[in-house]
Amino acid sequence: MNEDERAGSGGRGAERVASAGMPSAGPGVAVPPAAWPTGRLLSAAARRIERAWDSYLGRWSLTHASLPVLAVLAGGPRSQREIARDLHVTEQTTSRMLAGLERTGYVRRERHAEDRRRHVVAITAAGWEALRALDDPGAVERLATASLDGAEVEALRALLLRIVESELPEG
């Protein structure tokens, strides 16, 4: 039995669904990227680059979310609250990231030097080693711009900077 027969129409199932006001595919699903609005293109490109970035960071058991914790701790030990504040995330989110970084040996919790009731988080030698190893601007740049030539990269950077630095309307 084919799909149309299962739909009980003897070959007219898709027509019946469409005529009932239900699309055969979701809004914009069958639309090629060239027809997408700019915001959707930016979002899709960002997701693609984020997946490539996460794959790159995965070599060190890091993610795009956990790497900034190491970057903050490169400036010295911090409390969990300070890390959360610096990263503009909740303490609960910070706690999950720190647990993962502790499992990989990149951070450690230690008693505060002056207040023994408090704990601070510090980057370990392994954390420093990971930061140094992945600090290759060329590798990072290639993740985002491998399909572009030099002039295209410059133009893209200029446009992205204008978007990032400008006031965008809400909603």
PDB file of C-alpha atoms in Angstrom:
ATOM      1  CA  MET A   1       0.000   0.000   0.000  1.00  0.00           C
ATOM      2  CA  ASN A   2       1.425   3.411  -0.927  1.00  0.00           C
ATOM      3  CA  GLU A   3       1.137   6.608   1.085  1.00  0.00           C
ATOM      4  CA  ASP A   4      -1.885   7.865  -0.852  1.00  0.00           C
ATOM      5  CA  GLU A   5      -3.735   4.602  -0.293  1.00  0.00           C
ATOM      6  CA  ARG A   6      -2.958   4.769   3.431  1.00  0.00           C
ATOM      7  CA  ALA A   7      -4.454   8.246   3.417  1.00  0.00           C
ATOM      8  CA  GLY A   8      -7.651   6.628   2.133  1.00  0.00           C
ATOM      9  CA  SER A   9      -7.892   8.672  -1.039  1.00  0.00           C
ATOM     10  CA  GLY A  10      -6.727   6.328  -3.753  1.00  0.00           C
ATOM     11  CA  GLY A  11      -4.136   8.892  -4.914  1.00  0.00           C
ATOM     12  CA  ARG A  12      -5.661  12.154  -3.726  1.00  0.00           C
ATOM     13  CA  GLY A  13      -4.455  12.206  -0.067  1.00  0.00           C
ATOM     14  CA  ALA A  14      -2.073  15.139  -0.466  1.00  0.00           C
ATOM     15  CA  GLU A  15      -4.710  17.153  -2.345  1.00  0.00           C
ATOM     16  CA  ARG A  16      -7.264  16.412   0.360  1.00  0.00           C
ATOM     17  CA  VAL A  17      -4.853  17.518   3.151  1.00  0.00           C
ATOM     18  CA  ALA A  18      -3.891  20.700   1.274  1.00  0.00           C
ATOM     19  CA  SER A  19      -7.494  21.517   0.474  1.00  0.00           C
ATOM     20  CA  ALA A  20      -8.379  21.169   4.152  1.00  0.00           C
ATOM     21  CA  GLY A  21      -6.076  24.133   4.828  1.00  0.00           C
ATOM     22  CA  MET A  22      -3.173  22.074   6.107  1.00  0.00           C
ATOM     23  CA  PRO A  23       0.120  22.551   4.257  1.00  0.00           C
ATOM     24  CA  SER A  24       1.961  19.482   3.052  1.00  0.00           C
ATOM     25  CA  ALA A  25       5.142  20.954   4.590  1.00  0.00           C
ATOM     26  CA  GLY A  26       5.754  23.557   7.275  1.00  0.00           C
ATOM     27  CA  PRO A  27       5.947  27.258   6.440  1.00  0.00           C
ATOM     28  CA  GLY A  28       9.043  27.954   4.416  1.00  0.00           C
ATOM     29  CA  VAL A  29      10.346  24.372   4.631  1.00  0.00           C
ATOM     30  CA  ALA A  30      10.482  23.888   0.889  1.00  0.00           C
ATOM     31  CA  VAL A  31      11.737  27.428   0.254  1.00  0.00           C
ATOM     32  CA  PRO A  32      15.389  27.572  -0.892  1.00  0.00           C
ATOM     33  CA  PRO A  33      17.814  29.657   1.213  1.00  0.00           C
ATOM     34  CA  ALA A  34      18.040  32.337  -1.491  1.00  0.00           C
ATOM     35  CA  ALA A  35      14.391  33.179  -0.712  1.00  0.00           C
ATOM     36  CA  TRP A  36      14.804  33.289   3.087  1.00  0.00           C
ATOM     37  CA  PRO A  37      14.602  36.582   4.963  1.00  0.00           C
ATOM     38  CA  THR A  38      17.979  37.960   6.066  1.00  0.00           C
ATOM     39  CA  GLY A  39      17.348  37.183   9.732  1.00  0.00           C
ATOM     40  CA  ARG A  40      16.750  33.523   8.961  1.00  0.00           C
ATOM     41  CA  LEU A  41      19.942  33.403   6.868  1.00  0.00           C
ATOM     42  CA  LEU A  42      21.947  34.936   9.727  1.00  0.00           C
ATOM     43  CA  SER A  43      20.423  32.504  12.211  1.00  0.00           C
ATOM     44  CA  ALA A  44      21.112  29.477   9.988  1.00  0.00           C
ATOM     45  CA  ALA A  45      24.689  30.618   9.327  1.00  0.00           C
ATOM     46  CA  ALA A  46      25.258  31.208  13.047  1.00  0.00           C
ATOM     47  CA  ARG A  47      23.977  27.721  13.909  1.00  0.00           C
ATOM     48  CA  ARG A  48      26.198  26.145  11.261  1.00  0.00           C
ATOM     49  CA  ILE A  49      29.268  28.026  12.529  1.00  0.00           C
ATOM     50  CA  GLU A  50      28.372  27.221  16.137  1.00  0.00           C
ATOM     51  CA  ARG A  51      28.241  23.490  15.297  1.00  0.00           C
ATOM     52  CA  ALA A  52      31.662  23.729  13.600  1.00  0.00           C
ATOM     53  CA  TRP A  53      33.024  25.702  16.574  1.00  0.00           C
ATOM     54  CA  ASP A  54      31.657  23.136  19.040  1.00  0.00           C
ATOM     55  CA  SER A  55      33.239  20.349  17.005  1.00  0.00           C
ATOM     56  CA  TYR A  56      36.572  22.205  17.077  1.00  0.00           C
ATOM     57  CA  LEU A  57      36.291  22.798  20.839  1.00  0.00           C
ATOM     58  CA  GLY A  58      35.286  19.164  21.315  1.00  0.00           C
ATOM     59  CA  ARG A  59      38.930  18.207  20.749  1.00  0.00           C
ATOM     60  CA  TRP A  60      39.498  19.652  24.208  1.00  0.00           C
ATOM     61  CA  SER A  61      36.168  18.504  25.694  1.00  0.00           C
ATOM     62  CA  LEU A  62      34.935  22.119  25.666  1.00  0.00           C
ATOM     63  CA  THR A  63      31.839  23.819  24.252  1.00  0.00           C
ATOM     64  CA  HIS A  64      31.060  27.363  23.173  1.00  0.00           C
ATOM     65  CA  ALA A  65      29.406  27.767  26.593  1.00  0.00           C
ATOM     66  CA  SER A  66      32.253  26.408  28.742  1.00  0.00           C
ATOM     67  CA  LEU A  67      35.150  28.136  26.996  1.00  0.00           C
ATOM     68  CA  PRO A  68      34.255  31.630  28.318  1.00  0.00           C
ATOM     69  CA  VAL A  69      34.513  30.247  31.873  1.00  0.00           C
ATOM     70  CA  LEU A  70      38.159  29.399  31.234  1.00  0.00           C
ATOM     71  CA  ALA A  71      38.683  32.818  29.666  1.00  0.00           C
ATOM     72  CA  VAL A  72      37.243  34.538  32.763  1.00  0.00           C
ATOM     73  CA  LEU A  73      39.360  32.386  35.075  1.00  0.00           C
ATOM     74  CA  ALA A  74      42.470  33.256  33.083  1.00  0.00           C
ATOM     75  CA  GLY A  75      42.169  36.607  34.872  1.00  0.00           C
ATOM     76  CA  GLY A  76      42.426  34.904  38.262  1.00  0.00           C
ATOM     77  CA  PRO A  77      40.300  32.826  40.652  1.00  0.00           C
ATOM     78  CA  ARG A  78      36.650  33.835  41.006  1.00  0.00           C
ATOM     79  CA  SER A  79      33.641  32.759  43.006  1.00  0.00           C
ATOM     80  CA  GLN A  80      30.843  31.011  41.168  1.00  0.00           C
ATOM     81  CA  ARG A  81      28.727  34.144  41.638  1.00  0.00           C
ATOM     82  CA  GLU A  82      31.439  36.337  40.092  1.00  0.00           C
ATOM     83  CA  ILE A  83      31.794  33.991  37.119  1.00  0.00           C
ATOM     84  CA  ALA A  84      28.023  34.039  36.563  1.00  0.00           C
ATOM     85  CA  ARG A  85      28.001  37.840  36.753  1.00  0.00           C
ATOM     86  CA  ASP A  86      30.947  38.177  34.358  1.00  0.00           C
ATOM     87  CA  LEU A  87      29.300  35.832  31.832  1.00  0.00           C
ATOM     88  CA  HIS A  88      25.773  37.257  32.287  1.00  0.00           C
ATOM     89  CA  VAL A  89      24.320  33.826  33.097  1.00  0.00           C
ATOM     90  CA  THR A  90      22.649  32.338  36.148  1.00  0.00           C
ATOM     91  CA  GLU A  91      24.588  30.711  38.963  1.00  0.00           C
ATOM     92  CA  GLN A  92      22.778  27.461  38.152  1.00  0.00           C
ATOM     93  CA  THR A  93      24.089  27.577  34.568  1.00  0.00           C
ATOM     94  CA  THR A  94      27.551  28.387  35.880  1.00  0.00           C
ATOM     95  CA  SER A  95      27.378  25.463  38.289  1.00  0.00           C
ATOM     96  CA  ARG A  96      26.667  23.017  35.435  1.00  0.00           C
ATOM     97  CA  MET A  97      29.533  24.417  33.351  1.00  0.00           C
ATOM     98  CA  LEU A  98      31.921  24.254  36.312  1.00  0.00           C
ATOM     99  CA  ALA A  99      30.973  20.640  37.033  1.00  0.00           C
ATOM    100  CA  GLY A 100      31.918  19.681  33.476  1.00  0.00           C
ATOM    101  CA  LEU A 101      35.152  21.660  33.605  1.00  0.00           C
ATOM    102  CA  GLU A 102      36.062  19.993  36.919  1.00  0.00           C
ATOM    103  CA  ARG A 103      35.472  16.538  35.379  1.00  0.00           C
ATOM    104  CA  THR A 104      37.900  17.373  32.562  1.00  0.00           C
ATOM    105  CA  GLY A 105      40.430  18.706  35.065  1.00  0.00           C
ATOM    106  CA  TYR A 106      40.393  22.255  33.673  1.00  0.00           C
ATOM    107  CA  VAL A 107      39.247  23.973  36.876  1.00  0.00           C
ATOM    108  CA  ARG A 108      39.351  23.288  40.596  1.00  0.00           C
ATOM    109  CA  ARG A 109      37.453  24.701  43.533  1.00  0.00           C
ATOM    110  CA  GLU A 110      39.573  25.852  46.434  1.00  0.00           C
ATOM    111  CA  ARG A 111      39.096  27.671  49.723  1.00  0.00           C
ATOM    112  CA  HIS A 112      39.233  31.457  49.541  1.00  0.00           C
ATOM    113  CA  ALA A 113      42.584  32.683  50.903  1.00  0.00           C
ATOM    114  CA  GLU A 114      41.035  35.181  53.353  1.00  0.00           C
ATOM    115  CA  ASP A 115      37.589  33.724  54.036  1.00  0.00           C
ATOM    116  CA  ARG A 116      37.834  29.976  54.688  1.00  0.00           C
ATOM    117  CA  ARG A 117      34.016  29.654  54.476  1.00  0.00           C
ATOM    118  CA  ARG A 118      34.058  30.662  50.804  1.00  0.00           C
ATOM    119  CA  HIS A 119      35.280  28.757  47.792  1.00  0.00           C
ATOM    120  CA  VAL A 120      36.776  30.118  44.613  1.00  0.00           C
ATOM    121  CA  VAL A 121      37.269  28.481  41.261  1.00  0.00           C
ATOM    122  CA  ALA A 122      40.691  28.512  39.617  1.00  0.00           C
ATOM    123  CA  ILE A 123      41.975  27.360  36.253  1.00  0.00           C
ATOM    124  CA  THR A 124      44.370  24.394  36.383  1.00  0.00           C
ATOM    125  CA  ALA A 125      47.525  23.713  34.378  1.00  0.00           C
ATOM    126  CA  ALA A 126      45.413  21.490  32.093  1.00  0.00           C
ATOM    127  CA  GLY A 127      42.964  24.366  31.616  1.00  0.00           C
ATOM    128  CA  TRP A 128      45.807  26.712  30.674  1.00  0.00           C
ATOM    129  CA  GLU A 129      47.165  24.111  28.267  1.00  0.00           C
ATOM    130  CA  ALA A 130      43.751  23.773  26.571  1.00  0.00           C
ATOM    131  CA  LEU A 131      43.414  27.563  26.266  1.00  0.00           C
ATOM    132  CA  ARG A 132      46.867  27.854  24.680  1.00  0.00           C
ATOM    133  CA  ALA A 133      46.276  24.919  22.316  1.00  0.00           C
ATOM    134  CA  LEU A 134      42.988  26.188  20.936  1.00  0.00           C
ATOM    135  CA  ASP A 135      44.092  29.811  20.697  1.00  0.00           C
ATOM    136  CA  ASP A 136      44.700  29.651  16.954  1.00  0.00           C
ATOM    137  CA  PRO A 137      42.963  32.640  15.342  1.00  0.00           C
ATOM    138  CA  GLY A 138      43.529  31.168  11.870  1.00  0.00           C
ATOM    139  CA  ALA A 139      41.732  27.922  12.721  1.00  0.00           C
ATOM    140  CA  VAL A 140      38.835  29.800  14.261  1.00  0.00           C
ATOM    141  CA  GLU A 141      38.572  32.177  11.291  1.00  0.00           C
ATOM    142  CA  ARG A 142      38.553  29.258   8.831  1.00  0.00           C
ATOM    143  CA  LEU A 143      35.553  27.740  10.598  1.00  0.00           C
ATOM    144  CA  ALA A 144      33.453  30.750   9.679  1.00  0.00           C
ATOM    145  CA  THR A 145      34.938  31.917   6.393  1.00  0.00           C
ATOM    146  CA  ALA A 146      36.321  28.889   4.549  1.00  0.00           C
ATOM    147  CA  SER A 147      34.014  29.469   1.568  1.00  0.00           C
ATOM    148  CA  LEU A 148      34.831  33.199   1.247  1.00  0.00           C
ATOM    149  CA  ASP A 149      37.741  35.036  -0.346  1.00  0.00           C
ATOM    150  CA  GLY A 150      39.628  37.852   1.391  1.00  0.00           C
ATOM    151  CA  ALA A 151      37.475  40.695   0.059  1.00  0.00           C
ATOM    152  CA  GLU A 152      34.293  38.824   1.005  1.00  0.00           C
ATOM    153  CA  VAL A 153      35.583  38.252   4.531  1.00  0.00           C
ATOM    154  CA  GLU A 154      36.348  41.976   4.889  1.00  0.00           C
ATOM    155  CA  ALA A 155      32.891  42.918   3.598  1.00  0.00           C
ATOM    156  CA  LEU A 156      31.186  40.387   5.872  1.00  0.00           C
ATOM    157  CA  ARG A 157      33.122  41.637   8.908  1.00  0.00           C
ATOM    158  CA  ALA A 158      32.217  45.260   8.155  1.00  0.00           C
ATOM    159  CA  LEU A 159      28.520  44.405   7.832  1.00  0.00           C
ATOM    160  CA  LEU A 160      28.471  42.232  10.945  1.00  0.00           C
ATOM    161  CA  LEU A 161      30.215  44.946  12.950  1.00  0.00           C
ATOM    162  CA  ARG A 162      27.638  47.472  11.808  1.00  0.00           C
ATOM    163  CA  ILE A 163      24.819  45.132  12.893  1.00  0.00           C
ATOM    164  CA  VAL A 164      26.442  44.279  16.241  1.00  0.00           C
ATOM    165  CA  GLU A 165      27.301  47.882  17.093  1.00  0.00           C
ATOM    166  CA  SER A 166      23.979  49.429  16.062  1.00  0.00           C
ATOM    167  CA  GLU A 167      20.750  49.754  17.965  1.00  0.00           C
ATOM    168  CA  LEU A 168      18.293  47.245  16.554  1.00  0.00           C
ATOM    169  CA  PRO A 169      14.537  47.609  17.037  1.00  0.00           C
ATOM    170  CA  GLU A 170      13.068  45.242  19.631  1.00  0.00           C
ATOM    171  CA  GLY A 171      10.576  42.564  18.627  1.00  0.00           C
TER     172      GLY A 171
END
